[in-house]
C-alpha positions as a LaTeX table, in Angstrom:
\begin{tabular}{lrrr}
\hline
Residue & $x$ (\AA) & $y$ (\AA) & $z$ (\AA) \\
\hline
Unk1 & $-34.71$ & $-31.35$ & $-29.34$ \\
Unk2 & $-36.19$ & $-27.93$ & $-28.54$ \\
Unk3 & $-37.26$ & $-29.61$ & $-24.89$ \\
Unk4 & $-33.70$ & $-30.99$ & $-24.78$ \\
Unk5 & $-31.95$ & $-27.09$ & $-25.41$ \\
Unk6 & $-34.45$ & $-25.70$ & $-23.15$ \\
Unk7 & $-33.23$ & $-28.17$ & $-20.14$ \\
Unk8 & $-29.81$ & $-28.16$ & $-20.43$ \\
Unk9 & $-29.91$ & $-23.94$ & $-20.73$ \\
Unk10 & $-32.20$ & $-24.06$ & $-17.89$ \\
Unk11 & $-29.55$ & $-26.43$ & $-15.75$ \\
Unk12 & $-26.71$ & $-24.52$ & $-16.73$ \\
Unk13 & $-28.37$ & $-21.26$ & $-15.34$ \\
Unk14 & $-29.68$ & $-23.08$ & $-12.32$ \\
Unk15 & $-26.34$ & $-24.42$ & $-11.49$ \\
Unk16 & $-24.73$ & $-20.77$ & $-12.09$ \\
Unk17 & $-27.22$ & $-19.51$ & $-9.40$ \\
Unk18 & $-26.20$ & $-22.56$ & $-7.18$ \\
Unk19 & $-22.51$ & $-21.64$ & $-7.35$ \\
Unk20 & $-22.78$ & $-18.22$ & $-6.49$ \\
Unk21 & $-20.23$ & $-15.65$ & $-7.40$ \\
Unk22 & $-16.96$ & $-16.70$ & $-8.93$ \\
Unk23 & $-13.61$ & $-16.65$ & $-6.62$ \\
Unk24 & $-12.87$ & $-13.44$ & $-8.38$ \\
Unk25 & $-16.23$ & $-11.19$ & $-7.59$ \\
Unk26 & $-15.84$ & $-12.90$ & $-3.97$ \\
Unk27 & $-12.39$ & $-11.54$ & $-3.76$ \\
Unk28 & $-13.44$ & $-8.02$ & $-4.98$ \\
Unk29 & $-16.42$ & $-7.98$ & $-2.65$ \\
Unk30 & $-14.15$ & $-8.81$ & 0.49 \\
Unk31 & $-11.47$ & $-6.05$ & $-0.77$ \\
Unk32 & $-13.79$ & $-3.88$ & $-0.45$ \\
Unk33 & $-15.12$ & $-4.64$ & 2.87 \\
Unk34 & $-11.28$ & $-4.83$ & 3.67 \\
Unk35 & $-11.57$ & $-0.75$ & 1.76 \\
Unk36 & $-14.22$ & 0.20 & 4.04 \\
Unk37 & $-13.23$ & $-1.24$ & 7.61 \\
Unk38 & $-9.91$ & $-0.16$ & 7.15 \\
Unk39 & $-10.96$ & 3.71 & 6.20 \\
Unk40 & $-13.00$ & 3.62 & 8.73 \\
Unk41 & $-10.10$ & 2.60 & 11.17 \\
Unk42 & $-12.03$ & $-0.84$ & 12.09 \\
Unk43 & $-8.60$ & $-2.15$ & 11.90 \\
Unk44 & $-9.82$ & $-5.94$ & 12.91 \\
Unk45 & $-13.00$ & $-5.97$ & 10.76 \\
Unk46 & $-10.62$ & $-5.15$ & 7.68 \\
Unk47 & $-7.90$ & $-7.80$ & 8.62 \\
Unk48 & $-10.90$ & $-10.18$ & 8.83 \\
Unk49 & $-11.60$ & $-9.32$ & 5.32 \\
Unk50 & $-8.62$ & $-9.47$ & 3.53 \\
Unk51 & $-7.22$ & $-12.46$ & 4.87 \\
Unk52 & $-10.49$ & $-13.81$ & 2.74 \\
Unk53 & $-9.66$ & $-12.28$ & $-0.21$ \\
Unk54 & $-6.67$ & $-14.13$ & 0.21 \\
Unk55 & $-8.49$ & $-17.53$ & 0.32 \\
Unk56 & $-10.06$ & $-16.63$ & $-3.12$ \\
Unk57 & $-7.24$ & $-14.89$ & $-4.54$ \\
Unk58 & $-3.33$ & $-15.72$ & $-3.28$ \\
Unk59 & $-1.63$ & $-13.39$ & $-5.22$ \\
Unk60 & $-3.59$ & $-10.07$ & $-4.64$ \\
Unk61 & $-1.20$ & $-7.63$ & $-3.69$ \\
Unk62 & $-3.38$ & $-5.05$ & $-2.57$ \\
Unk63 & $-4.56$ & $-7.54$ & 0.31 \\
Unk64 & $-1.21$ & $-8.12$ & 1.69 \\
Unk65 & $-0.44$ & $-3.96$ & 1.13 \\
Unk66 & $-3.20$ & $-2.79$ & 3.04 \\
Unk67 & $-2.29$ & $-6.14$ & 5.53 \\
Unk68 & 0.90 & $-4.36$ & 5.65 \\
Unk69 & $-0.21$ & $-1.23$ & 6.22 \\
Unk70 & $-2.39$ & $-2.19$ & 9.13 \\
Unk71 & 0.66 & $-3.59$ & 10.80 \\
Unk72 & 3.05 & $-0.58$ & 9.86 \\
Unk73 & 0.29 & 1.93 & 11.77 \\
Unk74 & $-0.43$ & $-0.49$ & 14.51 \\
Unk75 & 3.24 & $-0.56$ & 15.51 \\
Unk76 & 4.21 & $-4.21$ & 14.10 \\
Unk77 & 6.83 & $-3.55$ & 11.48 \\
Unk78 & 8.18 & $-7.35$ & 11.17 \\
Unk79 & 4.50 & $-8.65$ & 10.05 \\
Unk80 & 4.26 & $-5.17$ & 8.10 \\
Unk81 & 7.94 & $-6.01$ & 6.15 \\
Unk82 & 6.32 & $-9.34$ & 5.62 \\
Unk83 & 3.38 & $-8.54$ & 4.38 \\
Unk84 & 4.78 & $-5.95$ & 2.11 \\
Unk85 & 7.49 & $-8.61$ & 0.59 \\
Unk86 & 4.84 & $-10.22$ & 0.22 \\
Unk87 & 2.97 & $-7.55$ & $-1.91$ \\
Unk88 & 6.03 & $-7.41$ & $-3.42$ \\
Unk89 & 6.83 & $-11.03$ & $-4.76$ \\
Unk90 & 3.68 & $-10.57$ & $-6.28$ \\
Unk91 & 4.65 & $-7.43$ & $-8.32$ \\
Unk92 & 8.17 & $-6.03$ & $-7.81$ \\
Unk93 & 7.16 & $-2.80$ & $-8.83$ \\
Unk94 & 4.38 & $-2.07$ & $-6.54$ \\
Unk95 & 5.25 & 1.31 & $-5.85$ \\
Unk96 & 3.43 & 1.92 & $-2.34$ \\
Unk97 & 4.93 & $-0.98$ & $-1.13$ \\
Unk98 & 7.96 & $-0.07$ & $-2.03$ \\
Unk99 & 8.02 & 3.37 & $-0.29$ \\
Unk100 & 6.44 & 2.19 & 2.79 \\
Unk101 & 9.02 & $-0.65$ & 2.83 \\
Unk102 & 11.47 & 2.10 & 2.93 \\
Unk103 & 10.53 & 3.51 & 5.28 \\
Unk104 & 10.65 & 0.68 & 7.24 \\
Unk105 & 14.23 & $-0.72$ & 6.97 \\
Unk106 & 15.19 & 3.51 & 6.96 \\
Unk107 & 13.42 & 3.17 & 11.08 \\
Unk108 & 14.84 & 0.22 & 11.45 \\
Unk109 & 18.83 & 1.59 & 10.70 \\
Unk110 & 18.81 & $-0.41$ & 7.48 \\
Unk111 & 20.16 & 2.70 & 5.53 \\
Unk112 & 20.85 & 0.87 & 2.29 \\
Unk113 & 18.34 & $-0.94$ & 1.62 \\
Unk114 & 16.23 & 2.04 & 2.30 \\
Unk115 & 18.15 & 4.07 & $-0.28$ \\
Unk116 & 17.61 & 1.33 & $-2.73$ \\
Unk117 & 13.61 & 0.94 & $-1.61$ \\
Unk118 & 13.30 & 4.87 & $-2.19$ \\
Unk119 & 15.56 & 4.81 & $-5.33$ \\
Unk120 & 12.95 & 2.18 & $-6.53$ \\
Unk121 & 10.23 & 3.53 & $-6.06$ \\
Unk122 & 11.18 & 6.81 & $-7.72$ \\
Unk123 & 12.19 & 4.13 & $-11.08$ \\
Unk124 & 8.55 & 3.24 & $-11.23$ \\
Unk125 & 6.63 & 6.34 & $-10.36$ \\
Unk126 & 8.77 & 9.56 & $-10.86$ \\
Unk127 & 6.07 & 11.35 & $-9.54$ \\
Unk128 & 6.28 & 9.81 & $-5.77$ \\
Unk129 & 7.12 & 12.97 & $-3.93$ \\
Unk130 & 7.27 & 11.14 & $-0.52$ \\
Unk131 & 10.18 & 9.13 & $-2.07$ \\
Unk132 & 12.13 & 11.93 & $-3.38$ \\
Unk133 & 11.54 & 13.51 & $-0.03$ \\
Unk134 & 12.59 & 10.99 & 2.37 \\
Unk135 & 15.49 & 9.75 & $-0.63$ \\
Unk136 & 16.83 & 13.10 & $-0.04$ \\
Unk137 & 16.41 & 13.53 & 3.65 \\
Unk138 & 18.56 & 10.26 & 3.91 \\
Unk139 & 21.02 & 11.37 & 1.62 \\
Unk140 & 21.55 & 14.66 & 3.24 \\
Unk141 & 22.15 & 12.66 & 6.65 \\
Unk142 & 24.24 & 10.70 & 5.26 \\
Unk143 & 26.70 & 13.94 & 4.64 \\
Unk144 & 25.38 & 13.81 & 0.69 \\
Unk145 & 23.81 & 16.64 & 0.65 \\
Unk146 & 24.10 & 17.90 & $-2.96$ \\
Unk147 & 22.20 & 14.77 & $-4.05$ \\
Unk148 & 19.96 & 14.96 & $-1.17$ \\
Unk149 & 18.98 & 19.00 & $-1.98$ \\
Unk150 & 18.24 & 17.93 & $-5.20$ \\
Unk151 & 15.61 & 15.35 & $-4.38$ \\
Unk152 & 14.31 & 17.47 & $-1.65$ \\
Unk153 & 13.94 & 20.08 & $-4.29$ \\
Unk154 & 12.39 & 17.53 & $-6.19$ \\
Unk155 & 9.66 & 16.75 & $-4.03$ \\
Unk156 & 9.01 & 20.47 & $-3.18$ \\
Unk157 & 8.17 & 20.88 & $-6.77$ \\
Unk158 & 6.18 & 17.63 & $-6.90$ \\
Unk159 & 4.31 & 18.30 & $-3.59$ \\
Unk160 & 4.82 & 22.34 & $-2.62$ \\
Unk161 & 3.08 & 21.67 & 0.85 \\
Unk162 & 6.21 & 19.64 & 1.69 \\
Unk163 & 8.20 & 23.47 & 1.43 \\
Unk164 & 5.98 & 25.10 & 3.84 \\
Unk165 & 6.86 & 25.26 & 7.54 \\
Unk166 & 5.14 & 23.27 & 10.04 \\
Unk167 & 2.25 & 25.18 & 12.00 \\
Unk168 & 2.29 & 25.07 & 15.46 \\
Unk169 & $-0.48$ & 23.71 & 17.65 \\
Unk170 & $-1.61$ & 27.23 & 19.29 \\
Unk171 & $-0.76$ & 27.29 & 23.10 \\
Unk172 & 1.92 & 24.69 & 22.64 \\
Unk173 & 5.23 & 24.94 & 23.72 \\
Unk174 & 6.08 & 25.75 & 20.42 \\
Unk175 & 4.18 & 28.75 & 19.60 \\
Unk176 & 6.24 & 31.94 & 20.34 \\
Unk177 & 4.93 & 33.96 & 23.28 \\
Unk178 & 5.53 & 37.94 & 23.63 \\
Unk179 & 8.46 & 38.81 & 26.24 \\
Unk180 & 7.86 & 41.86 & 28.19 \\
\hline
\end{tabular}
């Protein structure tokens, strides 16, 4: 009996090794490779990987985020939208996705839904100063501006580096030179 326990432990491990990692640890590992390309701005190495996450996991929204984001950057903002939806009908909440679906349907004159995407995205992370910002933005061009001060204001106090003028690139056209 003892022999008998020792074989079937011993196939059991053996056929463990065989298999290799599990869909889920293959998944992780290709994330992040996906993590690494894409910080390292090896845009195609990083689409490579998550697309394999993908085949291990279908409903990892981080895959189709960063997906998205590689499109958004890369100047393709239907696959982007897509991808992000996608992110999305995974978990509705996903905050990035959210904003950077905002922003978006806000480029592409889709003022609503951008309002609603920001609005959203604020529900499920009050701290998202980039959504209060470009909420109130919107809202002030939209002649709202007593709404949008106050989520401007909002952001400023989330993010004070959003209050601060813009520095100028010296010698650039926008760097005051002395009359005289």
């Amino acid at each position: 009996m003892r022999y008998l326990t020792f074989v079937l432990i011993t196939a059991i491990a053996f056929s463990v090794v065989a298999c290799g990692k599990s869909d889920a640890q293959k998944a992780s590992d290709a994330l992040s490779q996906g993590l690494q390309a894409h910080g390292a701005g090896r845009f195609d190495e990083a689409i490579t990987a998550y697309r394999k996450v993908l085949t291990y996991d279908p409903q990892n929204k981080y895959a189709f985020y960063n997906l998205g984001q590689i499109d958004q950057v890369s100047g393709r903002p239907l696959p982007a939208e897509n991808n992000y939806r996608l992110a999305l009908s995974i978990d509705p909440d996903f905050a990035p996705a959210l904003f950077n679906l905002g922003i978006i349907r806000a480029n592409a004159g889709d003022v609503q839904s951008a309002l609603q995407l920001y609005r959203h995205t604020i529900e499920v992370e009050p701290t998202a100063a980039g959504a209060h910002l470009n909420l109130g933005l919107l809202l002030r061009s939209l002649g709202q501006t007593t709404e949008g001060d106050v989520e401007v204001q909002r952001a400023i106090e989330l993010n004070p580096s959003f209050g601060q003028p813009a520095t100028p690139v010296p010698g650039s056209s926008a760097t005051p030179t002395p009359t005289g």
